[in-house]
Amino acid sequence: MHQTFDAALGINLLHVNQQGADHNRAHFDEWGITCFNIMSSPGAGKTALLERTLEALSNELKIAVIEGDMTTHLDAERLEKYNVPVFAINTGRSCHLDSRMVAGGIHRLEDEYNPSDFDIVLVENVGNLVCPAEFEVGEHAKVALLSITEGEDKPLKYPIMFQEADCLLITKIDLAPYLDIDISQIEANIRQINPDVEIIPVSTKTGEGLEVWLNWLRIQTKASQILVD
């Protein structure tokens, strides 16, 4: 069976992107950096999570952020106050970051700093439940967020991101008393898609679950650096 032009084009784009992602990862490995790709729909709480993460870890680990957004620098400006390098990337009409865009952030890190001084690069992807999971950027781990306000069925309706995630944060759990939502059902639906994913319910407002998240980051960073060494 012959592929359609669109299907062949899509495969070629993913192949080229994967080559770029492998190149980016090679840079991270050379410098001893662990890269995390943070993904979710708009409004699930990625930037709020990064704010709490930088607040807790920026004195312990050397962190840089690559901040993806379609048009503005609003999220990047929120993170700059934590005195870490933040490289803003506007994607225009693209609904995701790709490896070429992230390479631009990597080059800025290399030009402006000694990248070997860094432990972690956090990539905040564009808010979208589909496209970001399909395009690797050179990350060592994918982190997906799902707000309880999005409903219990999202892992089943948008499975790709949940299949790809190494860690899944169920966010805004402080709102549970005010919603007709069953967090255990959310977890069960996630397990249908990805039985082995690490699931961490969190609230950036109350701090619930954040230490579990921070410890997961620490463990993954240490493990990645041991593998490279």
PDB file of C-alpha atoms in Angstrom, residues 75-212:
ATOM      1  CA  ASP A  75       5.384  32.839  31.555  1.00  0.00           C
ATOM      2  CA  ALA A  76       9.109  33.479  31.069  1.00  0.00           C
ATOM      3  CA  GLU A  77       8.771  36.738  32.990  1.00  0.00           C
ATOM      4  CA  ARG A  78       7.139  34.889  35.892  1.00  0.00           C
ATOM      5  CA  LEU A  79      10.143  32.566  36.141  1.00  0.00           C
ATOM      6  CA  GLU A  80      12.935  35.123  35.718  1.00  0.00           C
ATOM      7  CA  LYS A  81      12.421  36.398  39.281  1.00  0.00           C
ATOM      8  CA  TYR A  82      13.962  33.158  40.589  1.00  0.00           C
ATOM      9  CA  ASN A  83      17.354  34.235  39.218  1.00  0.00           C
ATOM     10  CA  VAL A  84      17.792  31.321  36.830  1.00  0.00           C
ATOM     11  CA  PRO A  85      18.457  31.567  33.091  1.00  0.00           C
ATOM     12  CA  VAL A  86      15.143  31.553  31.212  1.00  0.00           C
ATOM     13  CA  PHE A  87      15.242  31.292  27.418  1.00  0.00           C
ATOM     14  CA  ALA A  88      11.895  32.238  25.875  1.00  0.00           C
ATOM     15  CA  ILE A  89      10.906  30.661  22.564  1.00  0.00           C
ATOM     16  CA  ASN A  90       7.853  31.846  20.655  1.00  0.00           C
ATOM     17  CA  THR A  91       6.512  29.171  18.324  1.00  0.00           C
ATOM     18  CA  GLY A  92       4.133  31.396  16.338  1.00  0.00           C
ATOM     19  CA  ARG A  93       1.355  29.184  15.030  1.00  0.00           C
ATOM     20  CA  SER A  94       3.008  25.917  16.072  1.00  0.00           C
ATOM     21  CA  CYS A  95       1.274  24.060  18.905  1.00  0.00           C
ATOM     22  CA  HIS A  96       4.468  22.489  20.279  1.00  0.00           C
ATOM     23  CA  LEU A  97       8.195  22.888  20.689  1.00  0.00           C
ATOM     24  CA  ASP A  98      10.367  20.803  18.398  1.00  0.00           C
ATOM     25  CA  SER A  99      14.022  19.833  18.646  1.00  0.00           C
ATOM     26  CA  ARG A 100      15.154  22.667  16.383  1.00  0.00           C
ATOM     27  CA  MET A 101      13.472  25.296  18.573  1.00  0.00           C
ATOM     28  CA  VAL A 102      14.965  23.817  21.727  1.00  0.00           C
ATOM     29  CA  ALA A 103      18.371  23.740  20.026  1.00  0.00           C
ATOM     30  CA  GLY A 104      18.066  27.535  19.854  1.00  0.00           C
ATOM     31  CA  GLY A 105      17.717  27.648  23.634  1.00  0.00           C
ATOM     32  CA  ILE A 106      20.648  25.265  24.029  1.00  0.00           C
ATOM     33  CA  HIS A 107      22.844  27.504  21.868  1.00  0.00           C
ATOM     34  CA  ARG A 108      21.948  30.504  24.017  1.00  0.00           C
ATOM     35  CA  LEU A 109      22.829  28.531  27.139  1.00  0.00           C
ATOM     36  CA  GLU A 110      26.172  27.629  25.579  1.00  0.00           C
ATOM     37  CA  ASP A 111      26.854  31.211  24.444  1.00  0.00           C
ATOM     38  CA  GLU A 112      25.932  32.949  27.690  1.00  0.00           C
ATOM     39  CA  TYR A 113      26.985  30.424  30.368  1.00  0.00           C
ATOM     40  CA  ASN A 114      29.189  27.429  30.989  1.00  0.00           C
ATOM     41  CA  PRO A 115      26.625  24.652  30.421  1.00  0.00           C
ATOM     42  CA  SER A 116      28.718  22.137  32.357  1.00  0.00           C
ATOM     43  CA  ASP A 117      27.848  24.113  35.504  1.00  0.00           C
ATOM     44  CA  PHE A 118      24.180  23.143  35.183  1.00  0.00           C
ATOM     45  CA  ASP A 119      22.349  20.111  36.560  1.00  0.00           C
ATOM     46  CA  ILE A 120      18.864  20.468  35.049  1.00  0.00           C
ATOM     47  CA  VAL A 121      17.159  22.044  32.054  1.00  0.00           C
ATOM     48  CA  LEU A 122      13.387  22.315  32.397  1.00  0.00           C
ATOM     49  CA  VAL A 123      11.552  22.695  29.093  1.00  0.00           C
ATOM     50  CA  GLU A 124       8.059  24.125  29.476  1.00  0.00           C
ATOM     51  CA  ASN A 125       6.276  23.072  26.311  1.00  0.00           C
ATOM     52  CA  VAL A 126       3.372  24.838  24.625  1.00  0.00           C
ATOM     53  CA  GLY A 127       0.000  24.091  26.202  1.00  0.00           C
ATOM     54  CA  ASN A 128      -1.531  21.281  24.140  1.00  0.00           C
ATOM     55  CA  LEU A 129      -2.600  17.721  24.979  1.00  0.00           C
ATOM     56  CA  VAL A 130      -1.533  16.135  21.679  1.00  0.00           C
ATOM     57  CA  CYS A 131       1.336  17.586  19.648  1.00  0.00           C
ATOM     58  CA  PRO A 132       4.066  18.084  22.302  1.00  0.00           C
ATOM     59  CA  ALA A 133       4.174  14.361  23.100  1.00  0.00           C
ATOM     60  CA  GLU A 134       4.909  13.478  19.474  1.00  0.00           C
ATOM     61  CA  PHE A 135       7.988  15.670  19.099  1.00  0.00           C
ATOM     62  CA  GLU A 136      10.967  14.829  21.294  1.00  0.00           C
ATOM     63  CA  VAL A 137      13.251  17.741  22.111  1.00  0.00           C
ATOM     64  CA  GLY A 138      16.233  15.903  23.608  1.00  0.00           C
ATOM     65  CA  GLU A 139      14.715  15.277  27.023  1.00  0.00           C
ATOM     66  CA  HIS A 140      15.698  12.460  29.359  1.00  0.00           C
ATOM     67  CA  ALA A 141      12.174  12.284  30.805  1.00  0.00           C
ATOM     68  CA  LYS A 142       8.700  13.501  29.901  1.00  0.00           C
ATOM     69  CA  VAL A 143       6.480  14.987  32.603  1.00  0.00           C
ATOM     70  CA  ALA A 144       2.756  15.448  31.933  1.00  0.00           C
ATOM     71  CA  LEU A 145       0.313  17.475  34.000  1.00  0.00           C
ATOM     72  CA  LEU A 146      -3.438  16.879  34.211  1.00  0.00           C
ATOM     73  CA  SER A 147      -5.587  19.270  36.206  1.00  0.00           C
ATOM     74  CA  ILE A 148      -8.562  17.772  38.022  1.00  0.00           C
ATOM     75  CA  THR A 149     -10.643  20.532  36.415  1.00  0.00           C
ATOM     76  CA  GLU A 150     -10.130  18.823  33.035  1.00  0.00           C
ATOM     77  CA  GLY A 151     -12.198  15.781  33.996  1.00  0.00           C
ATOM     78  CA  GLU A 152     -11.601  12.077  34.483  1.00  0.00           C
ATOM     79  CA  ASP A 153     -11.770  11.074  30.820  1.00  0.00           C
ATOM     80  CA  LYS A 154      -8.855  13.035  29.351  1.00  0.00           C
ATOM     81  CA  PRO A 155      -6.286  10.176  29.552  1.00  0.00           C
ATOM     82  CA  LEU A 156      -8.663   8.002  27.513  1.00  0.00           C
ATOM     83  CA  LYS A 157      -9.575  10.719  24.987  1.00  0.00           C
ATOM     84  CA  TYR A 158      -6.001  12.007  24.500  1.00  0.00           C
ATOM     85  CA  PRO A 159      -3.841   8.937  25.162  1.00  0.00           C
ATOM     86  CA  ILE A 160      -0.546   9.834  23.443  1.00  0.00           C
ATOM     87  CA  MET A 161       0.738  12.225  26.083  1.00  0.00           C
ATOM     88  CA  PHE A 162      -0.184   9.857  28.886  1.00  0.00           C
ATOM     89  CA  GLN A 163       1.411   6.891  27.116  1.00  0.00           C
ATOM     90  CA  GLU A 164       4.664   8.832  26.719  1.00  0.00           C
ATOM     91  CA  ALA A 165       4.880  10.315  30.227  1.00  0.00           C
ATOM     92  CA  ASP A 166       7.461   9.098  32.717  1.00  0.00           C
ATOM     93  CA  CYS A 167       5.771  11.101  35.481  1.00  0.00           C
ATOM     94  CA  LEU A 168       2.168  12.299  35.648  1.00  0.00           C
ATOM     95  CA  LEU A 169       1.208  15.114  38.007  1.00  0.00           C
ATOM     96  CA  ILE A 170      -2.474  15.431  38.861  1.00  0.00           C
ATOM     97  CA  THR A 171      -2.668  19.145  39.636  1.00  0.00           C
ATOM     98  CA  LYS A 172      -4.979  21.527  41.503  1.00  0.00           C
ATOM     99  CA  ILE A 173      -6.076  18.837  43.940  1.00  0.00           C
ATOM    100  CA  ASP A 174      -6.945  21.583  46.438  1.00  0.00           C
ATOM    101  CA  LEU A 175     -10.045  22.140  44.277  1.00  0.00           C
ATOM    102  CA  ALA A 176     -11.321  18.585  44.751  1.00  0.00           C
ATOM    103  CA  PRO A 177     -13.851  19.489  47.495  1.00  0.00           C
ATOM    104  CA  TYR A 178     -15.542  21.908  45.093  1.00  0.00           C
ATOM    105  CA  LEU A 179     -15.770  19.608  42.062  1.00  0.00           C
ATOM    106  CA  ASP A 180     -17.705  16.493  41.185  1.00  0.00           C
ATOM    107  CA  ILE A 181     -14.509  14.565  40.476  1.00  0.00           C
ATOM    108  CA  ASP A 182     -13.048  11.218  41.492  1.00  0.00           C
ATOM    109  CA  ILE A 183      -9.253  11.409  41.639  1.00  0.00           C
ATOM    110  CA  SER A 184      -8.995   7.637  42.017  1.00  0.00           C
ATOM    111  CA  GLN A 185     -10.861   7.282  38.704  1.00  0.00           C
ATOM    112  CA  ILE A 186      -8.425   9.691  37.052  1.00  0.00           C
ATOM    113  CA  GLU A 187      -5.575   7.502  38.286  1.00  0.00           C
ATOM    114  CA  ALA A 188      -7.328   4.340  37.074  1.00  0.00           C
ATOM    115  CA  ASN A 189      -7.802   5.836  33.614  1.00  0.00           C
ATOM    116  CA  ILE A 190      -4.149   6.859  33.482  1.00  0.00           C
ATOM    117  CA  ARG A 191      -3.125   3.317  34.457  1.00  0.00           C
ATOM    118  CA  GLN A 192      -5.144   1.924  31.552  1.00  0.00           C
ATOM    119  CA  ILE A 193      -2.948   3.947  29.213  1.00  0.00           C
ATOM    120  CA  ASN A 194       0.375   3.722  31.053  1.00  0.00           C
ATOM    121  CA  PRO A 195       0.508   1.151  33.874  1.00  0.00           C
ATOM    122  CA  ASP A 196       4.025   2.056  35.015  1.00  0.00           C
ATOM    123  CA  VAL A 197       3.928   5.844  35.061  1.00  0.00           C
ATOM    124  CA  GLU A 198       4.736   7.631  38.328  1.00  0.00           C
ATOM    125  CA  ILE A 199       1.555   9.438  39.431  1.00  0.00           C
ATOM    126  CA  ILE A 200       1.889  12.330  41.880  1.00  0.00           C
ATOM    127  CA  PRO A 201      -1.161  14.360  42.986  1.00  0.00           C
ATOM    128  CA  VAL A 202      -0.048  17.922  43.784  1.00  0.00           C
ATOM    129  CA  SER A 203      -1.283  21.353  44.709  1.00  0.00           C
ATOM    130  CA  THR A 204       0.974  24.337  44.104  1.00  0.00           C
ATOM    131  CA  LYS A 205      -1.373  26.370  46.315  1.00  0.00           C
ATOM    132  CA  THR A 206      -1.200  24.216  49.470  1.00  0.00           C
ATOM    133  CA  GLY A 207       2.103  22.467  48.733  1.00  0.00           C
ATOM    134  CA  GLU A 208       0.558  18.999  48.969  1.00  0.00           C
ATOM    135  CA  GLY A 209       2.611  16.458  47.025  1.00  0.00           C
ATOM    136  CA  LEU A 210       5.335  18.911  46.041  1.00  0.00           C
ATOM    137  CA  GLU A 211       8.064  17.241  48.082  1.00  0.00           C
ATOM    138  CA  VAL A 212       7.269  13.930  46.355  1.00  0.00           C
TER     139      VAL A 212
END
